[in-house]
JSON list of C-alpha atoms in Angstrom, two decimals:
[
{"chain": "A", "resi": 1, "resn": "UNK", "atom": "CA", "xyz": [111.33, -88.87, 55.33]},
{"chain": "A", "resi": 2, "resn": "UNK", "atom": "CA", "xyz": [114.12, -88.82, 53.05]},
{"chain": "A", "resi": 3, "resn": "UNK", "atom": "CA", "xyz": [113.12, -89.98, 49.51]},
{"chain": "A", "resi": 4, "resn": "UNK", "atom": "CA", "xyz": [115.49, -90.39, 46.48]},
{"chain": "A", "resi": 5, "resn": "UNK", "atom": "CA", "xyz": [113.75, -89.99, 42.98]},
{"chain": "A", "resi": 6, "resn": "UNK", "atom": "CA", "xyz": [114.92, -91.24, 39.64]},
{"chain": "A", "resi": 7, "resn": "UNK", "atom": "CA", "xyz": [114.62, -88.76, 36.84]},
{"chain": "A", "resi": 8, "resn": "UNK", "atom": "CA", "xyz": [114.45, -90.77, 33.33]},
{"chain": "A", "resi": 9, "resn": "UNK", "atom": "CA", "xyz": [111.83, -93.50, 33.47]},
{"chain": "A", "resi": 10, "resn": "UNK", "atom": "CA", "xyz": [110.33, -92.07, 36.74]},
{"chain": "A", "resi": 11, "resn": "UNK", "atom": "CA", "xyz": [109.56, -88.37, 36.65]},
{"chain": "A", "resi": 12, "resn": "UNK", "atom": "CA", "xyz": [109.79, -88.44, 32.88]},
{"chain": "A", "resi": 13, "resn": "UNK", "atom": "CA", "xyz": [109.31, -91.28, 30.09]},
{"chain": "A", "resi": 14, "resn": "UNK", "atom": "CA", "xyz": [112.79, -92.61, 29.43]},
{"chain": "A", "resi": 15, "resn": "UNK", "atom": "CA", "xyz": [114.27, -91.10, 26.36]},
{"chain": "A", "resi": 16, "resn": "UNK", "atom": "CA", "xyz": [117.85, -90.47, 27.75]},
{"chain": "A", "resi": 17, "resn": "UNK", "atom": "CA", "xyz": [119.77, -88.60, 27.03]},
{"chain": "A", "resi": 18, "resn": "UNK", "atom": "CA", "xyz": [116.92, -86.48, 26.05]},
{"chain": "A", "resi": 19, "resn": "UNK", "atom": "CA", "xyz": [113.89, -85.41, 28.38]},
{"chain": "A", "resi": 20, "resn": "UNK", "atom": "CA", "xyz": [110.79, -87.50, 27.79]},
{"chain": "A", "resi": 21, "resn": "UNK", "atom": "CA", "xyz": [107.21, -86.38, 28.74]},
{"chain": "A", "resi": 22, "resn": "UNK", "atom": "CA", "xyz": [106.43, -85.95, 32.19]},
{"chain": "A", "resi": 23, "resn": "UNK", "atom": "CA", "xyz": [104.98, -89.18, 33.70]},
{"chain": "A", "resi": 24, "resn": "UNK", "atom": "CA", "xyz": [101.47, -88.18, 34.55]},
{"chain": "A", "resi": 25, "resn": "UNK", "atom": "CA", "xyz": [101.36, -86.47, 38.01]},
{"chain": "A", "resi": 26, "resn": "UNK", "atom": "CA", "xyz": [104.99, -86.89, 38.78]},
{"chain": "A", "resi": 27, "resn": "UNK", "atom": "CA", "xyz": [105.86, -83.26, 39.34]},
{"chain": "A", "resi": 28, "resn": "UNK", "atom": "CA", "xyz": [102.54, -82.58, 41.41]},
{"chain": "A", "resi": 29, "resn": "UNK", "atom": "CA", "xyz": [102.99, -85.41, 43.59]},
{"chain": "A", "resi": 30, "resn": "UNK", "atom": "CA", "xyz": [106.68, -84.47, 44.29]},
{"chain": "A", "resi": 31, "resn": "UNK", "atom": "CA", "xyz": [105.59, -80.98, 45.07]},
{"chain": "A", "resi": 32, "resn": "UNK", "atom": "CA", "xyz": [102.79, -82.45, 47.39]},
{"chain": "A", "resi": 33, "resn": "UNK", "atom": "CA", "xyz": [105.56, -84.49, 49.33]},
{"chain": "A", "resi": 34, "resn": "UNK", "atom": "CA", "xyz": [107.95, -81.77, 49.48]},
{"chain": "A", "resi": 35, "resn": "UNK", "atom": "CA", "xyz": [105.05, -79.65, 51.05]},
{"chain": "A", "resi": 36, "resn": "UNK", "atom": "CA", "xyz": [104.37, -82.49, 53.48]},
{"chain": "A", "resi": 37, "resn": "UNK", "atom": "CA", "xyz": [108.27, -81.85, 54.80]},
{"chain": "A", "resi": 38, "resn": "UNK", "atom": "CA", "xyz": [109.74, -84.91, 53.04]},
{"chain": "A", "resi": 39, "resn": "UNK", "atom": "CA", "xyz": [113.47, -84.22, 51.91]},
{"chain": "A", "resi": 40, "resn": "UNK", "atom": "CA", "xyz": [113.43, -85.05, 48.04]},
{"chain": "A", "resi": 41, "resn": "UNK", "atom": "CA", "xyz": [116.92, -85.84, 46.54]},
{"chain": "A", "resi": 42, "resn": "UNK", "atom": "CA", "xyz": [117.27, -86.41, 42.75]},
{"chain": "A", "resi": 43, "resn": "UNK", "atom": "CA", "xyz": [118.92, -89.48, 42.11]},
{"chain": "A", "resi": 44, "resn": "UNK", "atom": "CA", "xyz": [120.07, -90.12, 38.47]},
{"chain": "A", "resi": 45, "resn": "UNK", "atom": "CA", "xyz": [122.82, -91.35, 36.33]},
{"chain": "A", "resi": 46, "resn": "UNK", "atom": "CA", "xyz": [122.81, -87.89, 34.48]},
{"chain": "A", "resi": 47, "resn": "UNK", "atom": "CA", "xyz": [125.94, -85.75, 35.10]},
{"chain": "A", "resi": 48, "resn": "UNK", "atom": "CA", "xyz": [127.33, -82.54, 33.76]},
{"chain": "A", "resi": 49, "resn": "UNK", "atom": "CA", "xyz": [125.16, -80.69, 31.11]},
{"chain": "A", "resi": 50, "resn": "UNK", "atom": "CA", "xyz": [122.41, -83.57, 30.99]},
{"chain": "A", "resi": 51, "resn": "UNK", "atom": "CA", "xyz": [122.07, -83.36, 34.76]},
{"chain": "A", "resi": 52, "resn": "UNK", "atom": "CA", "xyz": [121.75, -79.58, 34.89]},
{"chain": "A", "resi": 53, "resn": "UNK", "atom": "CA", "xyz": [119.06, -79.91, 32.17]},
{"chain": "A", "resi": 54, "resn": "UNK", "atom": "CA", "xyz": [116.95, -82.30, 34.27]},
{"chain": "A", "resi": 55, "resn": "UNK", "atom": "CA", "xyz": [117.40, -80.20, 37.39]},
{"chain": "A", "resi": 56, "resn": "UNK", "atom": "CA", "xyz": [116.44, -77.22, 35.41]},
{"chain": "A", "resi": 57, "resn": "UNK", "atom": "CA", "xyz": [113.47, -78.81, 33.93]},
{"chain": "A", "resi": 58, "resn": "UNK", "atom": "CA", "xyz": [112.03, -79.89, 37.31]},
{"chain": "A", "resi": 59, "resn": "UNK", "atom": "CA", "xyz": [112.90, -76.11, 38.51]},
{"chain": "A", "resi": 60, "resn": "UNK", "atom": "CA", "xyz": [110.73, -74.62, 35.71]},
{"chain": "A", "resi": 61, "resn": "UNK", "atom": "CA", "xyz": [108.10, -76.78, 36.81]},
{"chain": "A", "resi": 62, "resn": "UNK", "atom": "CA", "xyz": [108.31, -75.43, 40.62]},
{"chain": "A", "resi": 63, "resn": "UNK", "atom": "CA", "xyz": [110.03, -78.50, 41.87]},
{"chain": "A", "resi": 64, "resn": "UNK", "atom": "CA", "xyz": [113.35, -77.97, 43.92]},
{"chain": "A", "resi": 65, "resn": "UNK", "atom": "CA", "xyz": [115.18, -80.72, 45.42]},
{"chain": "A", "resi": 66, "resn": "UNK", "atom": "CA", "xyz": [117.02, -80.87, 48.65]},
{"chain": "A", "resi": 67, "resn": "UNK", "atom": "CA", "xyz": [119.97, -82.39, 47.36]},
{"chain": "A", "resi": 68, "resn": "UNK", "atom": "CA", "xyz": [121.23, -83.76, 43.86]},
{"chain": "A", "resi": 69, "resn": "UNK", "atom": "CA", "xyz": [123.20, -87.11, 43.75]},
{"chain": "A", "resi": 70, "resn": "UNK", "atom": "CA", "xyz": [124.42, -86.71, 47.14]},
{"chain": "A", "resi": 71, "resn": "UNK", "atom": "CA", "xyz": [122.91, -86.98, 50.87]},
{"chain": "A", "resi": 72, "resn": "UNK", "atom": "CA", "xyz": [123.09, -83.12, 51.61]},
{"chain": "A", "resi": 73, "resn": "UNK", "atom": "CA", "xyz": [123.75, -80.10, 49.52]},
{"chain": "A", "resi": 74, "resn": "UNK", "atom": "CA", "xyz": [127.35, -79.63, 50.73]},
{"chain": "A", "resi": 75, "resn": "UNK", "atom": "CA", "xyz": [128.39, -83.29, 50.24]},
{"chain": "A", "resi": 76, "resn": "UNK", "atom": "CA", "xyz": [131.43, -83.54, 48.14]},
{"chain": "A", "resi": 77, "resn": "UNK", "atom": "CA", "xyz": [133.93, -86.58, 47.24]},
{"chain": "A", "resi": 78, "resn": "UNK", "atom": "CA", "xyz": [136.77, -84.00, 47.25]},
{"chain": "A", "resi": 79, "resn": "UNK", "atom": "CA", "xyz": [138.71, -84.33, 50.56]},
{"chain": "A", "resi": 80, "resn": "UNK", "atom": "CA", "xyz": [136.14, -86.64, 52.28]},
{"chain": "A", "resi": 81, "resn": "UNK", "atom": "CA", "xyz": [137.52, -90.12, 52.98]},
{"chain": "A", "resi": 82, "resn": "UNK", "atom": "CA", "xyz": [134.19, -91.46, 54.04]},
{"chain": "A", "resi": 83, "resn": "UNK", "atom": "CA", "xyz": [132.28, -90.17, 50.97]},
{"chain": "A", "resi": 84, "resn": "UNK", "atom": "CA", "xyz": [130.04, -92.83, 49.40]},
{"chain": "A", "resi": 85, "resn": "UNK", "atom": "CA", "xyz": [127.62, -92.32, 46.24]},
{"chain": "A", "resi": 86, "resn": "UNK", "atom": "CA", "xyz": [125.26, -94.79, 48.14]},
{"chain": "A", "resi": 87, "resn": "UNK", "atom": "CA", "xyz": [122.57, -92.82, 49.68]},
{"chain": "A", "resi": 88, "resn": "UNK", "atom": "CA", "xyz": [121.19, -92.88, 53.20]},
{"chain": "A", "resi": 89, "resn": "UNK", "atom": "CA", "xyz": [117.53, -92.35, 52.44]},
{"chain": "A", "resi": 90, "resn": "UNK", "atom": "CA", "xyz": [114.09, -94.05, 53.59]},
{"chain": "A", "resi": 91, "resn": "UNK", "atom": "CA", "xyz": [112.62, -94.73, 50.28]},
{"chain": "A", "resi": 92, "resn": "UNK", "atom": "CA", "xyz": [113.94, -94.89, 46.58]},
{"chain": "A", "resi": 93, "resn": "UNK", "atom": "CA", "xyz": [111.32, -94.06, 43.80]},
{"chain": "A", "resi": 94, "resn": "UNK", "atom": "CA", "xyz": [112.83, -95.74, 40.79]},
{"chain": "A", "resi": 95, "resn": "UNK", "atom": "CA", "xyz": [111.66, -97.28, 37.72]},
{"chain": "A", "resi": 96, "resn": "UNK", "atom": "CA", "xyz": [114.41, -99.95, 37.63]},
{"chain": "A", "resi": 97, "resn": "UNK", "atom": "CA", "xyz": [113.25, -101.77, 40.69]},
{"chain": "A", "resi": 98, "resn": "UNK", "atom": "CA", "xyz": [112.35, -105.39, 41.21]},
{"chain": "A", "resi": 99, "resn": "UNK", "atom": "CA", "xyz": [108.45, -104.60, 40.46]},
{"chain": "A", "resi": 100, "resn": "UNK", "atom": "CA", "xyz": [107.07, -102.21, 38.17]},
{"chain": "A", "resi": 101, "resn": "UNK", "atom": "CA", "xyz": [106.81, -98.69, 39.20]},
{"chain": "A", "resi": 102, "resn": "UNK", "atom": "CA", "xyz": [103.17, -97.85, 40.60]},
{"chain": "A", "resi": 103, "resn": "UNK", "atom": "CA", "xyz": [101.40, -94.59, 39.43]},
{"chain": "A", "resi": 104, "resn": "UNK", "atom": "CA", "xyz": [102.30, -91.51, 41.15]},
{"chain": "A", "resi": 105, "resn": "UNK", "atom": "CA", "xyz": [98.85, -91.57, 43.14]},
{"chain": "A", "resi": 106, "resn": "UNK", "atom": "CA", "xyz": [99.74, -94.73, 44.68]},
{"chain": "A", "resi": 107, "resn": "UNK", "atom": "CA", "xyz": [103.07, -93.48, 45.44]},
{"chain": "A", "resi": 108, "resn": "UNK", "atom": "CA", "xyz": [101.84, -90.62, 47.28]},
{"chain": "A", "resi": 109, "resn": "UNK", "atom": "CA", "xyz": [99.54, -92.98, 49.17]},
{"chain": "A", "resi": 110, "resn": "UNK", "atom": "CA", "xyz": [102.22, -95.29, 49.89]},
{"chain": "A", "resi": 111, "resn": "UNK", "atom": "CA", "xyz": [104.53, -92.68, 51.44]},
{"chain": "A", "resi": 112, "resn": "UNK", "atom": "CA", "xyz": [101.92, -90.77, 53.38]},
{"chain": "A", "resi": 113, "resn": "UNK", "atom": "CA", "xyz": [100.18, -93.87, 54.78]},
{"chain": "A", "resi": 114, "resn": "UNK", "atom": "CA", "xyz": [103.19, -96.09, 55.89]},
{"chain": "A", "resi": 115, "resn": "UNK", "atom": "CA", "xyz": [101.18, -99.16, 56.56]},
{"chain": "A", "resi": 116, "resn": "UNK", "atom": "CA", "xyz": [100.06, -99.16, 52.99]},
{"chain": "A", "resi": 117, "resn": "UNK", "atom": "CA", "xyz": [103.70, -99.31, 52.18]},
{"chain": "A", "resi": 118, "resn": "UNK", "atom": "CA", "xyz": [103.90, -102.91, 53.73]},
{"chain": "A", "resi": 119, "resn": "UNK", "atom": "CA", "xyz": [100.76, -103.91, 52.05]},
{"chain": "A", "resi": 120, "resn": "UNK", "atom": "CA", "xyz": [101.76, -102.72, 48.84]},
{"chain": "A", "resi": 121, "resn": "UNK", "atom": "CA", "xyz": [105.10, -104.56, 49.05]},
{"chain": "A", "resi": 122, "resn": "UNK", "atom": "CA", "xyz": [103.49, -107.80, 49.50]},
{"chain": "A", "resi": 123, "resn": "UNK", "atom": "CA", "xyz": [101.22, -107.00, 46.62]},
{"chain": "A", "resi": 124, "resn": "UNK", "atom": "CA", "xyz": [104.36, -105.90, 44.63]},
{"chain": "A", "resi": 125, "resn": "UNK", "atom": "CA", "xyz": [105.95, -109.41, 45.24]},
{"chain": "A", "resi": 126, "resn": "UNK", "atom": "CA", "xyz": [102.63, -111.05, 44.21]},
{"chain": "A", "resi": 127, "resn": "UNK", "atom": "CA", "xyz": [102.77, -109.14, 41.00]},
{"chain": "A", "resi": 128, "resn": "UNK", "atom": "CA", "xyz": [106.36, -110.07, 40.39]},
{"chain": "A", "resi": 129, "resn": "UNK", "atom": "CA", "xyz": [105.50, -113.84, 41.15]},
{"chain": "A", "resi": 130, "resn": "UNK", "atom": "CA", "xyz": [102.80, -113.59, 38.49]},
{"chain": "A", "resi": 131, "resn": "UNK", "atom": "CA", "xyz": [105.14, -112.53, 35.87]},
{"chain": "A", "resi": 132, "resn": "UNK", "atom": "CA", "xyz": [107.19, -115.55, 35.91]}
]
């Protein structure tokens, strides 16, 4: 599975442009997903130096991404008439979705046990309705 993961507010507490504290079990869960042969793409609004800081922060903790802000490592907009910043992934893990981001243990279970993903989506929508 190809999984896009946001950085600020998802892997770490949102303190942009600074790097917040790690969300509990985020790095360990992502390393487990990579070990399980999922392709992880870091998908963040960070650019330039701030992006490099986030990538290095993850690298120092043993987390490497298949790609960063693109579908595959060699993808660039230069000279590519079909380039799109929209990712072609199976799952986005992001704190700014419709429903609150579950804890990382739940995220791992949702991804590794696909039927649970469908159940959790209905649970998510139930929780969203309850917030109205």
